[in-house]
mmCIF file of N, CA, C and O in Angstrom:
data_model
loop_
_atom_site.group_PDB
_atom_site.id
_atom_site.type_symbol
_atom_site.label_atom_id
_atom_site.label_comp_id
_atom_site.label_asym_id
_atom_site.label_seq_id
_atom_site.Cartn_x
_atom_site.Cartn_y
_atom_site.Cartn_z
ATOM 1 N N MET A 1 -213.483 22.066 141.154
ATOM 2 C CA MET A 1 -213.373 21.634 139.789
ATOM 3 C C MET A 1 -212.489 22.616 139.026
ATOM 4 O O MET A 1 -212.647 23.812 139.140
ATOM 5 N N ASN A 2 -211.542 22.065 138.267
ATOM 6 C CA ASN A 2 -210.664 22.913 137.461
ATOM 7 C C ASN A 2 -211.404 23.428 136.246
ATOM 8 O O ASN A 2 -212.273 22.762 135.713
ATOM 9 N N GLU A 3 -211.022 24.600 135.823
ATOM 10 C CA GLU A 3 -211.512 25.094 134.542
ATOM 11 C C GLU A 3 -210.297 25.196 133.645
ATOM 12 O O GLU A 3 -209.340 25.876 133.972
ATOM 13 N N TYR A 4 -210.345 24.493 132.542
ATOM 14 C CA TYR A 4 -209.231 24.474 131.609
ATOM 15 C C TYR A 4 -209.535 25.438 130.463
ATOM 16 O O TYR A 4 -210.642 25.455 129.935
ATOM 17 N N SER A 5 -208.533 26.203 130.078
ATOM 18 C CA SER A 5 -208.715 27.160 128.981
ATOM 19 C C SER A 5 -208.910 26.407 127.668
ATOM 20 O O SER A 5 -208.529 25.235 127.524
ATOM 21 N N GLU A 6 -209.480 27.105 126.697
ATOM 22 C CA GLU A 6 -209.651 26.514 125.373
ATOM 23 C C GLU A 6 -208.291 26.119 124.793
ATOM 24 O O GLU A 6 -208.137 25.054 124.187
ATOM 25 N N GLU A 7 -207.296 26.963 125.010
ATOM 26 C CA GLU A 7 -205.931 26.686 124.556
ATOM 27 C C GLU A 7 -205.422 25.373 125.151
ATOM 28 O O GLU A 7 -204.807 24.555 124.478
ATOM 29 N N CYS A 8 -205.686 25.162 126.422
ATOM 30 C CA CYS A 8 -205.276 23.956 127.127
ATOM 31 C C CYS A 8 -205.978 22.731 126.535
ATOM 32 O O CYS A 8 -205.341 21.710 126.259
ATOM 33 N N LEU A 9 -207.275 22.826 126.344
ATOM 34 C CA LEU A 9 -208.052 21.702 125.806
ATOM 35 C C LEU A 9 -207.612 21.352 124.392
ATOM 36 O O LEU A 9 -207.444 20.168 124.059
ATOM 37 N N LEU A 10 -207.394 22.364 123.566
ATOM 38 C CA LEU A 10 -206.973 22.111 122.191
ATOM 39 C C LEU A 10 -205.573 21.504 122.135
ATOM 40 O O LEU A 10 -205.312 20.608 121.322
ATOM 41 N N THR A 11 -204.682 21.966 122.995
ATOM 42 C CA THR A 11 -203.334 21.395 123.049
ATOM 43 C C THR A 11 -203.403 19.928 123.439
ATOM 44 O O THR A 11 -202.743 19.079 122.837
ATOM 45 N N PHE A 12 -204.218 19.620 124.439
ATOM 46 C CA PHE A 12 -204.364 18.223 124.848
ATOM 47 C C PHE A 12 -204.946 17.385 123.711
ATOM 48 O O PHE A 12 -204.440 16.297 123.421
ATOM 49 N N LEU A 13 -205.991 17.870 123.061
ATOM 50 C CA LEU A 13 -206.592 17.113 121.964
ATOM 51 C C LEU A 13 -205.591 16.840 120.847
ATOM 52 O O LEU A 13 -205.533 15.726 120.313
ATOM 53 N N ARG A 14 -204.787 17.840 120.499
ATOM 54 C CA ARG A 14 -203.799 17.686 119.416
ATOM 55 C C ARG A 14 -202.685 16.715 119.787
ATOM 56 O O ARG A 14 -202.141 16.030 118.923
ATOM 57 N N ASN A 15 -202.317 16.682 121.074
ATOM 58 C CA ASN A 15 -201.105 15.960 121.475
ATOM 59 C C ASN A 15 -201.347 14.782 122.412
ATOM 60 O O ASN A 15 -200.393 14.216 122.936
ATOM 61 N N GLN A 16 -202.591 14.377 122.612
ATOM 62 C CA GLN A 16 -202.893 13.342 123.591
ATOM 63 C C GLN A 16 -202.193 12.013 123.307
ATOM 64 O O GLN A 16 -201.920 11.240 124.224
ATOM 65 N N GLU A 17 -201.847 11.754 122.056
ATOM 66 C CA GLU A 17 -201.205 10.486 121.736
ATOM 67 C C GLU A 17 -199.738 10.428 122.168
ATOM 68 O O GLU A 17 -199.111 9.378 122.064
ATOM 69 N N GLN A 18 -199.210 11.542 122.711
ATOM 70 C CA GLN A 18 -197.864 11.463 123.292
ATOM 71 C C GLN A 18 -197.917 10.688 124.609
ATOM 72 O O GLN A 18 -196.911 10.168 125.067
ATOM 73 N N LEU A 19 -199.100 10.574 125.207
ATOM 74 C CA LEU A 19 -199.256 9.880 126.484
ATOM 75 C C LEU A 19 -200.084 8.608 126.346
ATOM 76 O O LEU A 19 -199.851 7.638 127.057
ATOM 77 N N PHE A 20 -201.033 8.599 125.444
ATOM 78 C CA PHE A 20 -201.944 7.469 125.292
ATOM 79 C C PHE A 20 -201.801 6.863 123.900
ATOM 80 O O PHE A 20 -201.606 7.579 122.922
ATOM 81 N N SER A 21 -201.931 5.549 123.810
ATOM 82 C CA SER A 21 -201.746 4.879 122.520
ATOM 83 C C SER A 21 -202.890 5.148 121.549
ATOM 84 O O SER A 21 -202.721 4.994 120.343
ATOM 85 N N GLU A 22 -204.038 5.541 122.072
ATOM 86 C CA GLU A 22 -205.154 5.926 121.215
ATOM 87 C C GLU A 22 -205.881 7.096 121.861
ATOM 88 O O GLU A 22 -205.775 7.307 123.069
ATOM 89 N N PRO A 23 -206.609 7.865 121.069
ATOM 90 C CA PRO A 23 -207.271 9.051 121.621
ATOM 91 C C PRO A 23 -208.236 8.710 122.757
ATOM 92 O O PRO A 23 -208.951 7.719 122.703
ATOM 93 N N VAL A 24 -208.222 9.569 123.775
ATOM 94 C CA VAL A 24 -209.147 9.414 124.903
ATOM 95 C C VAL A 24 -210.262 10.445 124.837
ATOM 96 O O VAL A 24 -211.225 10.363 125.589
ATOM 97 N N ALA A 25 -210.135 11.415 123.928
ATOM 98 C CA ALA A 25 -211.146 12.461 123.758
ATOM 99 C C ALA A 25 -211.132 12.937 122.317
ATOM 100 O O ALA A 25 -210.080 12.975 121.682
ATOM 101 N N GLU A 26 -212.317 13.304 121.831
ATOM 102 C CA GLU A 26 -212.423 13.797 120.461
ATOM 103 C C GLU A 26 -212.931 15.228 120.390
ATOM 104 O O GLU A 26 -212.758 15.890 119.375
ATOM 105 N N THR A 27 -213.568 15.707 121.454
ATOM 106 C CA THR A 27 -214.104 17.063 121.467
ATOM 107 C C THR A 27 -213.543 17.807 122.672
ATOM 108 O O THR A 27 -213.004 17.192 123.606
ATOM 109 N N GLU A 28 -213.695 19.120 122.670
ATOM 110 C CA GLU A 28 -213.247 19.910 123.818
ATOM 111 C C GLU A 28 -213.971 19.478 125.090
ATOM 112 O O GLU A 28 -213.370 19.413 126.162
ATOM 113 N N GLU A 29 -215.262 19.174 124.974
ATOM 114 C CA GLU A 29 -216.042 18.754 126.140
ATOM 115 C C GLU A 29 -215.513 17.437 126.703
ATOM 116 O O GLU A 29 -215.379 17.271 127.914
ATOM 117 N N GLU A 30 -215.215 16.486 125.814
ATOM 118 C CA GLU A 30 -214.658 15.202 126.252
ATOM 119 C C GLU A 30 -213.283 15.402 126.869
ATOM 120 O O GLU A 30 -212.939 14.759 127.866
ATOM 121 N N ALA A 31 -212.489 16.276 126.284
ATOM 122 C CA ALA A 31 -211.151 16.552 126.818
ATOM 123 C C ALA A 31 -211.258 17.141 128.220
ATOM 124 O O ALA A 31 -210.533 16.733 129.131
ATOM 125 N N GLU A 32 -212.171 18.096 128.401
ATOM 126 C CA GLU A 32 -212.332 18.716 129.708
ATOM 127 C C GLU A 32 -212.785 17.692 130.752
ATOM 128 O O GLU A 32 -212.246 17.637 131.857
ATOM 129 N N ALA A 33 -213.733 16.850 130.383
ATOM 130 C CA ALA A 33 -214.206 15.818 131.312
ATOM 131 C C ALA A 33 -213.073 14.856 131.664
ATOM 132 O O ALA A 33 -212.901 14.491 132.836
ATOM 133 N N PHE A 34 -212.281 14.466 130.673
ATOM 134 C CA PHE A 34 -211.166 13.557 130.927
ATOM 135 C C PHE A 34 -210.137 14.197 131.853
ATOM 136 O O PHE A 34 -209.678 13.571 132.814
ATOM 137 N N LEU A 35 -209.759 15.445 131.565
ATOM 138 C CA LEU A 35 -208.760 16.130 132.381
ATOM 139 C C LEU A 35 -209.256 16.304 133.812
ATOM 140 O O LEU A 35 -208.486 16.163 134.770
ATOM 141 N N GLU A 36 -210.543 16.587 133.985
ATOM 142 C CA GLU A 36 -211.103 16.705 135.330
ATOM 143 C C GLU A 36 -211.068 15.364 136.046
ATOM 144 O O GLU A 36 -210.702 15.285 137.223
ATOM 145 N N ASP A 37 -211.421 14.284 135.338
ATOM 146 C CA ASP A 37 -211.437 12.952 135.942
ATOM 147 C C ASP A 37 -210.057 12.526 136.431
ATOM 148 O O ASP A 37 -209.937 11.873 137.468
ATOM 149 N N CYS A 38 -209.028 12.859 135.675
ATOM 150 C CA CYS A 38 -207.684 12.446 136.094
ATOM 151 C C CYS A 38 -206.959 13.550 136.859
ATOM 152 O O CYS A 38 -205.779 13.416 137.152
ATOM 153 N N MET A 39 -207.694 14.591 137.217
ATOM 154 C CA MET A 39 -207.183 15.694 138.039
ATOM 155 C C MET A 39 -205.905 16.308 137.466
ATOM 156 O O MET A 39 -204.921 16.531 138.165
ATOM 157 N N ALA A 40 -205.918 16.548 136.159
ATOM 158 C CA ALA A 40 -204.793 17.197 135.500
ATOM 159 C C ALA A 40 -204.630 18.607 136.065
ATOM 160 O O ALA A 40 -205.606 19.236 136.479
ATOM 161 N N VAL A 41 -203.396 19.074 136.100
ATOM 162 C CA VAL A 41 -203.118 20.403 136.640
ATOM 163 C C VAL A 41 -202.360 21.245 135.617
ATOM 164 O O VAL A 41 -201.655 20.716 134.758
ATOM 165 N N VAL A 42 -202.526 22.548 135.742
ATOM 166 C CA VAL A 42 -201.784 23.504 134.924
ATOM 167 C C VAL A 42 -200.861 24.264 135.855
ATOM 168 O O VAL A 42 -201.285 24.757 136.906
ATOM 169 N N VAL A 43 -199.576 24.307 135.497
ATOM 170 C CA VAL A 43 -198.590 25.036 136.295
ATOM 171 C C VAL A 43 -197.915 26.074 135.415
ATOM 172 O O VAL A 43 -197.987 26.012 134.186
ATOM 173 N N ASP A 44 -197.231 27.010 136.066
ATOM 174 C CA ASP A 44 -196.683 28.160 135.358
ATOM 175 C C ASP A 44 -195.253 28.010 134.851
ATOM 176 O O ASP A 44 -194.807 28.817 134.046
ATOM 177 N N SER A 45 -194.514 26.991 135.322
ATOM 178 C CA SER A 45 -193.113 26.888 134.923
ATOM 179 C C SER A 45 -192.619 25.444 135.039
ATOM 180 O O SER A 45 -193.261 24.607 135.676
ATOM 181 N N LEU A 46 -191.474 25.179 134.437
ATOM 182 C CA LEU A 46 -190.873 23.854 134.560
ATOM 183 C C LEU A 46 -190.442 23.563 135.991
ATOM 184 O O LEU A 46 -190.457 22.410 136.425
ATOM 185 N N THR A 47 -190.086 24.597 136.722
ATOM 186 C CA THR A 47 -189.755 24.407 138.139
ATOM 187 C C THR A 47 -190.979 23.888 138.884
ATOM 188 O O THR A 47 -190.869 22.990 139.725
ATOM 189 N N GLU A 48 -192.159 24.418 138.556
ATOM 190 C CA GLU A 48 -193.390 23.940 139.181
ATOM 191 C C GLU A 48 -193.732 22.523 138.716
ATOM 192 O O GLU A 48 -194.310 21.748 139.476
ATOM 193 N N VAL A 49 -193.371 22.163 137.473
ATOM 194 C CA VAL A 49 -193.543 20.787 137.007
ATOM 195 C C VAL A 49 -192.713 19.867 137.893
ATOM 196 O O VAL A 49 -193.192 18.843 138.387
ATOM 197 N N LYS A 50 -191.454 20.244 138.116
ATOM 198 C CA LYS A 50 -190.561 19.429 138.952
ATOM 199 C C LYS A 50 -191.117 19.317 140.370
ATOM 200 O O LYS A 50 -191.157 18.227 140.940
ATOM 201 N N ASP A 51 -191.565 20.428 140.935
ATOM 202 C CA ASP A 51 -192.151 20.412 142.279
ATOM 203 C C ASP A 51 -193.360 19.485 142.339
ATOM 204 O O ASP A 51 -193.521 18.718 143.284
ATOM 205 N N TYR A 52 -194.209 19.552 141.326
ATOM 206 C CA TYR A 52 -195.403 18.700 141.279
ATOM 207 C C TYR A 52 -195.002 17.230 141.289
ATOM 208 O O TYR A 52 -195.548 16.426 142.049
ATOM 209 N N PHE A 53 -194.056 16.866 140.430
ATOM 210 C CA PHE A 53 -193.617 15.472 140.367
ATOM 211 C C PHE A 53 -193.021 15.027 141.704
ATOM 212 O O PHE A 53 -193.306 13.926 142.174
ATOM 213 N N GLU A 54 -192.194 15.865 142.310
ATOM 214 C CA GLU A 54 -191.595 15.514 143.599
ATOM 215 C C GLU A 54 -192.657 15.330 144.672
ATOM 216 O O GLU A 54 -192.604 14.388 145.460
ATOM 217 N N GLU A 55 -193.645 16.230 144.708
ATOM 218 C CA GLU A 55 -194.718 16.145 145.706
ATOM 219 C C GLU A 55 -195.566 14.894 145.517
ATOM 220 O O GLU A 55 -196.190 14.420 146.468
ATOM 221 N N ASN A 56 -195.595 14.367 144.312
ATOM 222 C CA ASN A 56 -196.396 13.182 144.019
ATOM 223 C C ASN A 56 -195.562 11.908 143.954
ATOM 224 O O ASN A 56 -195.997 10.900 143.405
ATOM 225 N N GLY A 57 -194.351 11.970 144.531
ATOM 226 C CA GLY A 57 -193.541 10.779 144.708
ATOM 227 C C GLY A 57 -192.745 10.309 143.514
ATOM 228 O O GLY A 57 -192.206 9.204 143.545
ATOM 229 N N MET A 58 -192.641 11.118 142.480
ATOM 230 C CA MET A 58 -191.837 10.717 141.325
ATOM 231 C C MET A 58 -190.385 11.102 141.565
ATOM 232 O O MET A 58 -190.102 12.173 142.091
ATOM 233 N N ASP A 59 -189.489 10.225 141.187
ATOM 234 C CA ASP A 59 -188.061 10.487 141.338
ATOM 235 C C ASP A 59 -187.574 11.290 140.134
ATOM 236 O O ASP A 59 -187.415 10.746 139.046
ATOM 237 N N VAL A 60 -187.368 12.576 140.348
ATOM 238 C CA VAL A 60 -186.901 13.442 139.263
ATOM 239 C C VAL A 60 -185.488 13.964 139.528
ATOM 240 O O VAL A 60 -185.014 14.829 138.803
ATOM 241 N N ASP A 61 -184.841 13.419 140.549
ATOM 242 C CA ASP A 61 -183.462 13.818 140.827
ATOM 243 C C ASP A 61 -182.600 13.531 139.608
ATOM 244 O O ASP A 61 -182.678 12.467 139.012
ATOM 245 N N GLY A 62 -181.812 14.496 139.239
ATOM 246 C CA GLY A 62 -180.917 14.335 138.106
ATOM 247 C C GLY A 62 -181.547 14.647 136.760
ATOM 248 O O GLY A 62 -180.859 14.664 135.750
ATOM 249 N N MET A 63 -182.852 14.876 136.730
ATOM 250 C CA MET A 63 -183.490 15.238 135.463
ATOM 251 C C MET A 63 -183.335 16.733 135.235
ATOM 252 O O MET A 63 -183.532 17.528 136.147
ATOM 253 N N THR A 64 -182.992 17.088 134.014
ATOM 254 C CA THR A 64 -182.905 18.500 133.667
ATOM 255 C C THR A 64 -184.318 19.028 133.399
ATOM 256 O O THR A 64 -185.261 18.250 133.188
ATOM 257 N N LEU A 65 -184.447 20.338 133.376
ATOM 258 C CA LEU A 65 -185.749 20.925 133.068
ATOM 259 C C LEU A 65 -186.190 20.540 131.659
ATOM 260 O O LEU A 65 -187.380 20.324 131.403
ATOM 261 N N GLU A 66 -185.241 20.420 130.737
ATOM 262 C CA GLU A 66 -185.569 20.013 129.372
ATOM 263 C C GLU A 66 -186.099 18.590 129.349
ATOM 264 O O GLU A 66 -187.045 18.277 128.609
ATOM 265 N N GLU A 67 -185.506 17.703 130.152
ATOM 266 C CA GLU A 67 -186.001 16.327 130.223
ATOM 267 C C GLU A 67 -187.403 16.283 130.830
ATOM 268 O O GLU A 67 -188.253 15.501 130.384
ATOM 269 N N LEU A 68 -187.661 17.136 131.819
ATOM 270 C CA LEU A 68 -188.995 17.210 132.397
ATOM 271 C C LEU A 68 -190.001 17.680 131.352
ATOM 272 O O LEU A 68 -191.111 17.152 131.264
ATOM 273 N N GLU A 69 -189.616 18.663 130.554
ATOM 274 C CA GLU A 69 -190.514 19.188 129.525
ATOM 275 C C GLU A 69 -190.836 18.124 128.484
ATOM 276 O O GLU A 69 -191.921 18.111 127.912
ATOM 277 N N ASP A 70 -189.905 17.205 128.259
ATOM 278 C CA ASP A 70 -190.101 16.142 127.274
ATOM 279 C C ASP A 70 -190.855 14.938 127.830
ATOM 280 O O ASP A 70 -191.162 14.004 127.086
ATOM 281 N N ALA A 71 -191.158 14.931 129.134
ATOM 282 C CA ALA A 71 -191.886 13.809 129.724
ATOM 283 C C ALA A 71 -193.255 13.680 129.065
ATOM 284 O O ALA A 71 -193.903 14.687 128.745
ATOM 285 N N SER A 72 -193.702 12.449 128.859
ATOM 286 C CA SER A 72 -194.966 12.231 128.149
ATOM 287 C C SER A 72 -196.165 12.821 128.884
ATOM 288 O O SER A 72 -197.175 13.149 128.261
ATOM 289 N N GLU A 73 -196.055 13.016 130.198
ATOM 290 C CA GLU A 73 -197.161 13.581 130.987
ATOM 291 C C GLU A 73 -197.242 15.103 130.907
ATOM 292 O O GLU A 73 -198.198 15.687 131.390
ATOM 293 N N VAL A 74 -196.236 15.731 130.325
ATOM 294 C CA VAL A 74 -196.149 17.190 130.313
ATOM 295 C C VAL A 74 -196.489 17.722 128.924
ATOM 296 O O VAL A 74 -195.874 17.340 127.926
ATOM 297 N N PHE A 75 -197.472 18.621 128.894
ATOM 298 C CA PHE A 75 -197.919 19.229 127.647
ATOM 299 C C PHE A 75 -197.627 20.722 127.712
ATOM 300 O O PHE A 75 -198.323 21.460 128.420
ATOM 301 N N PRO A 76 -196.584 21.195 127.011
ATOM 302 C CA PRO A 76 -196.322 22.639 126.988
ATOM 303 C C PRO A 76 -197.476 23.375 126.299
ATOM 304 O O PRO A 76 -197.953 22.949 125.249
ATOM 305 N N LEU A 77 -197.923 24.445 126.909
ATOM 306 C CA LEU A 77 -199.015 25.246 126.351
ATOM 307 C C LEU A 77 -198.447 26.469 125.646
ATOM 308 O O LEU A 77 -197.389 26.977 126.030
ATOM 309 N N PRO A 78 -199.130 26.963 124.632
ATOM 310 C CA PRO A 78 -198.636 28.120 123.886
ATOM 311 C C PRO A 78 -198.386 29.364 124.744
ATOM 312 O O PRO A 78 -197.540 30.188 124.399
ATOM 313 N N ASN A 79 -199.077 29.499 125.866
ATOM 314 C CA ASN A 79 -198.918 30.687 126.712
ATOM 315 C C ASN A 79 -197.742 30.571 127.688
ATOM 316 O O ASN A 79 -197.546 31.439 128.524
ATOM 317 N N GLY A 80 -196.973 29.467 127.605
ATOM 318 C CA GLY A 80 -195.822 29.296 128.474
ATOM 319 C C GLY A 80 -196.097 28.455 129.705
ATOM 320 O O GLY A 80 -195.174 28.111 130.436
ATOM 321 N N GLN A 81 -197.349 28.100 129.932
ATOM 322 C CA GLN A 81 -197.682 27.229 131.061
ATOM 323 C C GLN A 81 -197.525 25.771 130.629
ATOM 324 O O GLN A 81 -197.242 25.478 129.468
ATOM 325 N N TYR A 82 -197.757 24.854 131.590
ATOM 326 C CA TYR A 82 -197.634 23.426 131.321
ATOM 327 C C TYR A 82 -198.819 22.694 131.909
ATOM 328 O O TYR A 82 -199.192 22.900 133.053
ATOM 329 N N LEU A 83 -199.403 21.801 131.100
ATOM 330 C CA LEU A 83 -200.458 20.914 131.551
ATOM 331 C C LEU A 83 -199.815 19.600 131.930
ATOM 332 O O LEU A 83 -199.039 19.039 131.151
ATOM 333 N N ILE A 84 -200.119 19.094 133.122
ATOM 334 C CA ILE A 84 -199.596 17.811 133.573
ATOM 335 C C ILE A 84 -200.768 16.836 133.665
ATOM 336 O O ILE A 84 -201.728 17.086 134.392
ATOM 337 N N VAL A 85 -200.669 15.755 132.909
ATOM 338 C CA VAL A 85 -201.715 14.740 132.879
ATOM 339 C C VAL A 85 -201.085 13.414 133.264
ATOM 340 O O VAL A 85 -200.178 12.932 132.583
ATOM 341 N N GLU A 86 -201.547 12.836 134.350
ATOM 342 C CA GLU A 86 -201.019 11.533 134.748
ATOM 343 C C GLU A 86 -201.859 10.459 134.101
ATOM 344 O O GLU A 86 -203.062 10.393 134.281
ATOM 345 N N GLY A 87 -201.205 9.634 133.287
ATOM 346 C CA GLY A 87 -201.900 8.581 132.557
ATOM 347 C C GLY A 87 -202.029 7.391 133.411
ATOM 348 O O GLY A 87 -202.573 6.422 133.321
#
């Protein structure tokens, strides 16, 4: 089971509508349960975001790191890491 930092949970709560048309969580506890259910991952760099997408069969050839960062599934965290949530 993943443990998500408070920073991660709060970032997801604030920005969840970039991926979903309506909120899927209202509290940190709900956010953590949701992220665990969809097996969201935290990675350390945009290169790792690209690797994750490639390993999971997404075609990211030709996408710049900036385009990857702007993907709706990618949530930049204040500490420089990235939360990836597959909707």
